């Protein structure tokens, strides 16, 4: 830019200088000519005076005097009488009268008493006719002035003007270059600030130095930089928040493009799909046999696509829910959400099993009652012995049904959420003694209660009673010799540990693992239990905010330990 700008300046300077030079040259030439003419006229008038005196006084030879004056004044002089007859020589200073242009006309005008001045040959030659009053017979004189130096003078003037014009062009170009360099340096500053902004660097401030148009442009660019920086900072803070959120999500979230490349995957999604964090844009993998994730993703780019959901079993006991959100109009990416629903799946399965088990438990006594009633109706009621036997069976099964209903209600209550209980201070020892008193133990089995009289726990009385009674009932049911102990002691951290220990047959490890499942009954206990006792214990203790664990050794015995908050913590 600086080059074309300085060229433009030079051109303007050249055109201006040429125009000025032209006008100036013309003016000075005219002035030179006019000055030369005036000089010639003045010279001629002075010469005419001399000539007039010479003729008037007529001393000696007027012709010689005229020649002398002509030499002195550097003029060719020709003197005429009244009739226009030449009184002097035909030639004066080498110029013949016949060679004087317009000589006859000049003589005529001078004889009429008028002054005649006529320049010729571009002003280098002036013919002047003057009347001669009081000069005797001489009446008019013609002076022929030649100024050959005028051409040289005009040429010198032209040369000087041309030199000045060239100088003006050079100064103009140099000034143009300087100005152009200054302007382009300022523009370069603005351009480099703009390109820094384009490159995402918003820290370079651009301070306007002058209040002109370029200064205003610089100020505008700087304001734009500040606004862009603020927006970018807000955006990146937003993006960071979103990233943190997505990184913390337990659900996997990923976006895929039309080519089924992974655009973005949060850490959970990367873990589910086995993607490395720095993979760039890897193709969407097919991690699970029997389910095509790519096919599901591809369907999200169809025009009529809607949200799709699928469940995939991806390994031992692990189920994932895959939700695909289609690419909306104008969007190039579809979203996949992966959630581990194994726990929910397990819970749903457990609920189904619970209902099936409950139905089964209900059906068994109901079937026994129904068939007893049928037998009675088909005639057995007429035989007292048979009638008593079947009525007894009906009574037992009804009692079992009643117990089952009661146990299921207890379980339902124990499943209440922790907030729904009413905690109170409970003295442990009296509670254990009360449970022991109502326990039906086998003959020869020693039953002991071992607890500090002062020990108190914070719990819902009903729930705690249910839990401990179930544990004690299990101990009593399985212990045929040895002892049963209901013990309680403070545990570190403001807790109390209540233990139910027995010397029964103990449980195999596999049995221990399943003992807390609802409706689970061990191999050795087909009796009248429902397999709900320990499930009630676990739910009740959970509702009380405590923990329960079972320790059992086959052939030695079983200890179940329940840890609850004690009142010691409050005192502390
Ligand atoms: N103290 C124990 N000694 C040995 N086995 C036990 C003991 N407590 C529980 N079990 C085993 O764990 C199983 C589950 O016990 P749980 O109390 O849940 O059911 P249950 O006693 O069979 O029936 P319910 O308690 O509903 O009347 C029992 O069937 C039994 O096999
Ligand atoms: Mg039980």
mmCIF file of C-alpha atoms in Angstrom, residues 418 421 458-459 463 495 538-547 563-565:
data_model
loop_
_atom_site.group_PDB
_atom_site.id
_atom_site.type_symbol
_atom_site.label_atom_id
_atom_site.label_comp_id
_atom_site.label_asym_id
_atom_site.label_seq_id
_atom_site.Cartn_x
_atom_site.Cartn_y
_atom_site.Cartn_z
ATOM 1 C CA UNK A 418 -35.518 -44.275 57.540
ATOM 2 C CA UNK A 421 -39.502 -44.225 61.866
ATOM 3 C CA UNK A 458 -31.692 -44.729 69.807
ATOM 4 C CA UNK A 459 -34.154 -46.644 67.714
ATOM 5 C CA UNK A 463 -38.609 -52.260 64.549
ATOM 6 C CA UNK A 495 -22.437 -47.139 68.983
ATOM 7 C CA UNK A 538 -31.932 -56.443 57.431
ATOM 8 C CA UNK A 539 -34.716 -54.030 56.438
ATOM 9 C CA UNK A 540 -35.421 -53.043 60.050
ATOM 10 C CA UNK A 541 -31.770 -52.394 60.859
ATOM 11 C CA UNK A 542 -31.378 -50.384 57.652
ATOM 12 C CA UNK A 543 -34.430 -48.297 58.607
ATOM 13 C CA UNK A 544 -32.833 -47.702 62.024
ATOM 14 C CA UNK A 545 -29.645 -46.467 60.390
ATOM 15 C CA UNK A 546 -27.564 -49.370 61.710
ATOM 16 C CA UNK A 547 -25.671 -52.338 60.275
ATOM 17 C CA UNK A 563 -24.741 -52.169 65.505
ATOM 18 C CA UNK A 564 -26.893 -49.146 66.357
ATOM 19 C CA UNK A 565 -26.412 -45.604 67.576
#
